[in-house]
One Martini backbone bead per residue (centre of mass of N, CA, C, O) as a GRO file, in nm:
protein
  208
    1MET     BB    1   0.417   3.152  -3.452
    2LYS     BB    2   0.115   3.089  -3.491
    3ILE     BB    3   0.139   2.782  -3.478
    4GLU     BB    4   0.266   2.767  -3.196
    5ALA     BB    5   0.033   2.911  -3.051
    6ASN     BB    6  -0.186   2.702  -3.127
    7LEU     BB    7  -0.049   2.457  -3.002
    8GLN     BB    8  -0.040   2.571  -2.716
    9LYS     BB    9  -0.345   2.611  -2.690
   10ASP     BB   10  -0.424   2.313  -2.734
   11PHE     BB   11  -0.258   2.196  -2.500
   12GLN     BB   12  -0.396   2.358  -2.273
   13SER     BB   13  -0.680   2.250  -2.329
   14VAL     BB   14  -0.617   1.953  -2.271
   15GLN     BB   15  -0.511   1.993  -1.984
   16ARG     BB   16  -0.772   2.110  -1.866
   17LYS     BB   17  -0.950   1.861  -1.925
   18LEU     BB   18  -0.786   1.662  -1.756
   19LEU     BB   19  -0.815   1.814  -1.486
   20MET     BB   20  -1.128   1.819  -1.479
   21LYS     BB   21  -1.111   1.478  -1.502
   22LYS     BB   22  -1.020   1.452  -1.208
   23LEU     BB   23  -1.002   1.270  -0.944
   24THR     BB   24  -1.134   1.297  -0.620
   25THR     BB   25  -0.994   1.243  -0.289
   26THR     BB   26  -1.166   1.136   0.023
   27PRO     BB   27  -1.097   1.061   0.329
   28GLY     BB   28  -1.204   0.837   0.604
   29ILE     BB   29  -1.374   0.775   0.927
   30TRP     BB   30  -1.503   0.491   1.099
   31ILE     BB   31  -1.633   0.520   1.446
   32ASP     BB   32  -1.874   0.440   1.651
   33GLY     BB   33  -2.096   0.572   1.436
   34LYS     BB   34  -1.875   0.770   1.309
   35THR     BB   35  -1.795   1.034   1.073
   36TYR     BB   36  -1.468   1.131   0.923
   37TRP     BB   37  -1.355   1.380   0.719
   38ILE     BB   38  -1.074   1.470   0.516
   39GLN     BB   39  -1.106   1.770   0.380
   40ASN     BB   40  -0.792   1.850   0.314
   41GLY     BB   41  -0.646   1.552   0.251
   42TYR     BB   42  -0.415   1.515   0.506
   43GLU     BB   43  -0.547   1.589   0.807
   44LYS     BB   44  -0.654   1.450   1.140
   45LEU     BB   45  -0.802   1.514   1.456
   46ILE     BB   46  -0.953   1.271   1.700
   47PRO     BB   47  -0.998   1.312   2.031
   48GLU     BB   48  -1.250   1.123   2.111
   49HIS     BB   49  -1.049   0.866   1.991
   50SER     BB   50  -0.737   0.900   1.989
   51ILE     BB   51  -0.685   0.999   1.679
   52SER     BB   52  -0.479   1.010   1.380
   53VAL     BB   53  -0.452   1.159   1.045
   54HIS     BB   54  -0.245   1.077   0.751
   55VAL     BB   55  -0.190   1.197   0.417
   56LYS     BB   56  -0.011   1.046   0.137
   57GLN     BB   57   0.128   1.132  -0.165
   58ILE     BB   58   0.214   0.908  -0.435
   59HIS     BB   59   0.447   0.856  -0.687
   60LYS     BB   60   0.418   0.599  -0.959
   61HIS     BB   61   0.229   0.712  -1.200
   62SER     BB   62   0.071   0.892  -1.449
   63LYS     BB   63  -0.209   0.700  -1.405
   64ILE     BB   64  -0.166   0.749  -1.085
   65GLN     BB   65  -0.345   0.772  -0.778
   66TYR     BB   66  -0.174   0.783  -0.452
   67ASN     BB   67  -0.261   0.673  -0.113
   68GLU     BB   68  -0.153   0.715   0.223
   69ILE     BB   69  -0.309   0.596   0.533
   70TYR     BB   70  -0.250   0.723   0.848
   71VAL     BB   71  -0.300   0.568   1.175
   72ARG     BB   72  -0.317   0.686   1.514
   73ASN     BB   73  -0.300   0.534   1.838
   74HIS     BB   74  -0.311   0.712   2.157
   75SER     BB   75  -0.413   0.489   2.322
   76THR     BB   76  -0.481   0.198   2.555
   77GLU     BB   77  -0.661   0.093   2.313
   78THR     BB   78  -0.813  -0.088   2.092
   79LYS     BB   79  -0.891  -0.006   1.744
   80LYS     BB   80  -1.193  -0.004   1.556
   81MET     BB   81  -1.222   0.048   1.195
   82LYS     BB   82  -1.293   0.256   0.902
   83ILE     BB   83  -1.191   0.309   0.587
   84LEU     BB   84  -1.273   0.582   0.380
   85VAL     BB   85  -1.337   0.622   0.015
   86LEU     BB   86  -1.373   0.911  -0.184
   87ASN     BB   87  -1.498   0.948  -0.527
   88TYR     BB   88  -1.478   1.239  -0.753
   89PHE     BB   89  -1.615   1.505  -0.933
   90THR     BB   90  -1.620   1.854  -0.931
   91LYS     BB   91  -1.772   1.803  -1.195
   92ALA     BB   92  -2.053   1.775  -1.381
   93TYR     BB   93  -2.142   1.473  -1.572
   94GLN     BB   94  -2.371   1.327  -1.775
   95GLU     BB   95  -2.163   1.088  -1.883
   96HIS     BB   96  -2.136   0.981  -1.606
   97LEU     BB   97  -2.018   0.656  -1.490
   98SER     BB   98  -2.087   0.446  -1.206
   99PHE     BB   99  -1.942   0.122  -1.094
  100VAL     BB  100  -1.964  -0.202  -0.983
  101SER     BB  101  -1.721  -0.483  -0.956
  102PRO     BB  102  -1.752  -0.787  -0.812
  103THR     BB  103  -1.538  -0.971  -0.959
  104GLU     BB  104  -1.296  -0.739  -0.912
  105ASN     BB  105  -1.331  -0.550  -0.663
  106VAL     BB  106  -1.428  -0.271  -0.802
  107ILE     BB  107  -1.431   0.067  -0.928
  108TYR     BB  108  -1.602   0.264  -1.178
  109HIS     BB  109  -1.522   0.534  -1.401
  110SER     BB  110  -1.702   0.708  -1.676
  111ILE     BB  111  -1.570   0.917  -1.956
  112ASP     BB  112  -1.615   0.856  -2.243
  113ASP     BB  113  -1.288   0.714  -2.301
  114GLN     BB  114  -1.262   0.719  -1.990
  115LEU     BB  115  -1.107   0.516  -1.734
  116TYR     BB  116  -1.173   0.449  -1.377
  117LEU     BB  117  -0.997   0.295  -1.119
  118VAL     BB  118  -1.100   0.178  -0.791
  119ASN     BB  119  -0.886   0.122  -0.498
  120GLY     BB  120  -0.768  -0.099  -0.217
  121LYS     BB  121  -0.572  -0.143   0.102
  122HIS     BB  122  -0.500  -0.353   0.398
  123GLU     BB  123  -0.231  -0.467   0.350
  124THR     BB  124  -0.373  -0.776   0.224
  125THR     BB  125  -0.653  -0.633   0.223
  126SER     BB  126  -0.932  -0.579   0.072
  127ILE     BB  127  -1.212  -0.451   0.002
  128GLU     BB  128  -1.525  -0.467   0.171
  129GLN     BB  129  -1.680  -0.211   0.056
  130ARG     BB  130  -1.912  -0.105  -0.215
  131THR     BB  131  -2.022   0.211  -0.369
  132VAL     BB  132  -2.281   0.416  -0.515
  133GLN     BB  133  -2.368   0.773  -0.509
  134PRO     BB  134  -2.514   1.043  -0.464
  135ILE     BB  135  -2.363   1.338  -0.384
  136TRP     BB  136  -2.591   1.432  -0.170
  137ASN     BB  137  -2.529   1.194   0.045
  138VAL     BB  138  -2.302   1.324   0.143
  139HIS     BB  139  -2.288   1.398   0.481
  140THR     BB  140  -2.489   1.163   0.538
  141ASP     BB  141  -2.691   0.881   0.629
  142LEU     BB  142  -2.752   0.775   0.326
  143ILE     BB  143  -2.487   0.586   0.296
  144TRP     BB  144  -2.642   0.409   0.505
  145ASN     BB  145  -2.780   0.115   0.635
  146ASN     BB  146  -2.576   0.096   0.905
  147ASN     BB  147  -2.417   0.308   1.107
  148HIS     BB  148  -2.361   0.146   1.372
  149LYS     BB  149  -2.212  -0.096   1.186
  150GLY     BB  150  -2.090   0.009   0.906
  151ILE     BB  151  -2.315  -0.010   0.668
  152LEU     BB  152  -2.342   0.028   0.351
  153LYS     BB  153  -2.521   0.141   0.088
  154TYR     BB  154  -2.615  -0.046  -0.179
  155GLN     BB  155  -2.495   0.064  -0.508
  156PRO     BB  156  -2.398  -0.025  -0.840
  157MET     BB  157  -2.526   0.244  -0.987
  158ALA     BB  158  -2.446   0.563  -1.162
  159LYS     BB  159  -2.539   0.892  -1.278
  160GLY     BB  160  -2.358   1.163  -1.295
  161SER     BB  161  -2.387   1.287  -0.975
  162SER     BB  162  -2.135   1.089  -0.843
  163VAL     BB  163  -2.011   0.847  -0.605
  164SER     BB  164  -1.751   0.670  -0.448
  165ILE     BB  165  -1.741   0.395  -0.200
  166PHE     BB  166  -1.501   0.263   0.032
  167SER     BB  167  -1.387  -0.005   0.255
  168LEU     BB  168  -1.159  -0.055   0.542
  169ASN     BB  169  -1.033  -0.259   0.768
  170MET     BB  170  -0.923  -0.153   1.107
  171GLU     BB  171  -0.662  -0.247   1.349
  172ILE     BB  172  -0.535  -0.081   1.650
  173LYS     BB  173  -0.306  -0.067   1.866
  174PRO     BB  174  -0.168   0.059   2.123
  175GLN     BB  175   0.050   0.293   2.033
  176SER     BB  176  -0.022   0.274   1.718
  177SER     BB  177   0.001   0.198   1.362
  178GLY     BB  178  -0.170   0.241   1.046
  179ILE     BB  179  -0.204   0.125   0.692
  180SER     BB  180  -0.351   0.255   0.399
  181ARG     BB  181  -0.455   0.206   0.051
  182ALA     BB  182  -0.520   0.432  -0.232
  183TRP     BB  183  -0.662   0.425  -0.577
  184SER     BB  184  -0.627   0.557  -0.917
  185ILE     BB  185  -0.692   0.461  -1.264
  186THR     BB  186  -0.601   0.572  -1.591
  187GLY     BB  187  -0.779   0.503  -1.910
  188THR     BB  188  -0.878   0.320  -2.222
  189GLU     BB  189  -0.782   0.033  -2.118
  190LYS     BB  190  -0.879  -0.217  -1.919
  191LYS     BB  191  -0.632  -0.403  -1.912
  192ASP     BB  192  -0.420  -0.193  -1.825
  193ILE     BB  193  -0.557  -0.119  -1.558
  194LEU     BB  194  -0.559  -0.408  -1.434
  195ASP     BB  195  -0.254  -0.447  -1.436
  196LEU     BB  196  -0.189  -0.215  -1.240
  197ASN     BB  197  -0.368  -0.318  -1.011
  198HIS     BB  198  -0.218  -0.584  -0.965
  199VAL     BB  199   0.048  -0.456  -0.877
  200LEU     BB  200  -0.066  -0.294  -0.632
  201MET     BB  201  -0.171  -0.550  -0.476
  202LYS     BB  202   0.135  -0.680  -0.452
  203THR     BB  203   0.254  -0.381  -0.408
  204SER     BB  204   0.444  -0.072  -0.268
  205THR     BB  205   0.609  -0.002  -0.499
  206SER     BB  206   0.738   0.115  -0.767
  207ILE     BB  207   0.651   0.223  -1.100
  208SER     BB  208   0.793   0.221  -1.434
   0.00000   0.00000   0.00000
């Protein structure tokens, strides 16, 4: 009984560590020089722009966190906007390294032996801008190089308390909806993570 109790305690400890090191995703919308974060992670109504946002979490694989971001244009005019996706750890880790990979057009977060790949797409279009920032820049204009034009301030690497941000261009016709997808993949082998990312870029169906 004592051995079983110790095993259970060790298992719970491992589970807690895994949960602590889980990336948190917060979607947002940039439109006409203004940024709106979906703080509850699920939905937001933006009446001044006649749009609503709904985020749906989809289970695809044990190593994947996957979100579908639905935007509805309730107006009689076409709306151009950017989907923003913020990824971060709720706890600060000194060993945390986040960096942009321009050749692969993805963002990585790294802690100890765990690697996290962050990516997304709108229809068949990949992410437009990507950057990493100190976490205290979030919810300020410091994330922007040009807020009026929706140009993020580019920073390729950060350590410690940092976040990653990427954007997807979206154009929605009147009384229509658009959908973007965002995900993070966790693993210890870069090749395995990139293989899963390749599958997600090609399809929106389930992964067995």
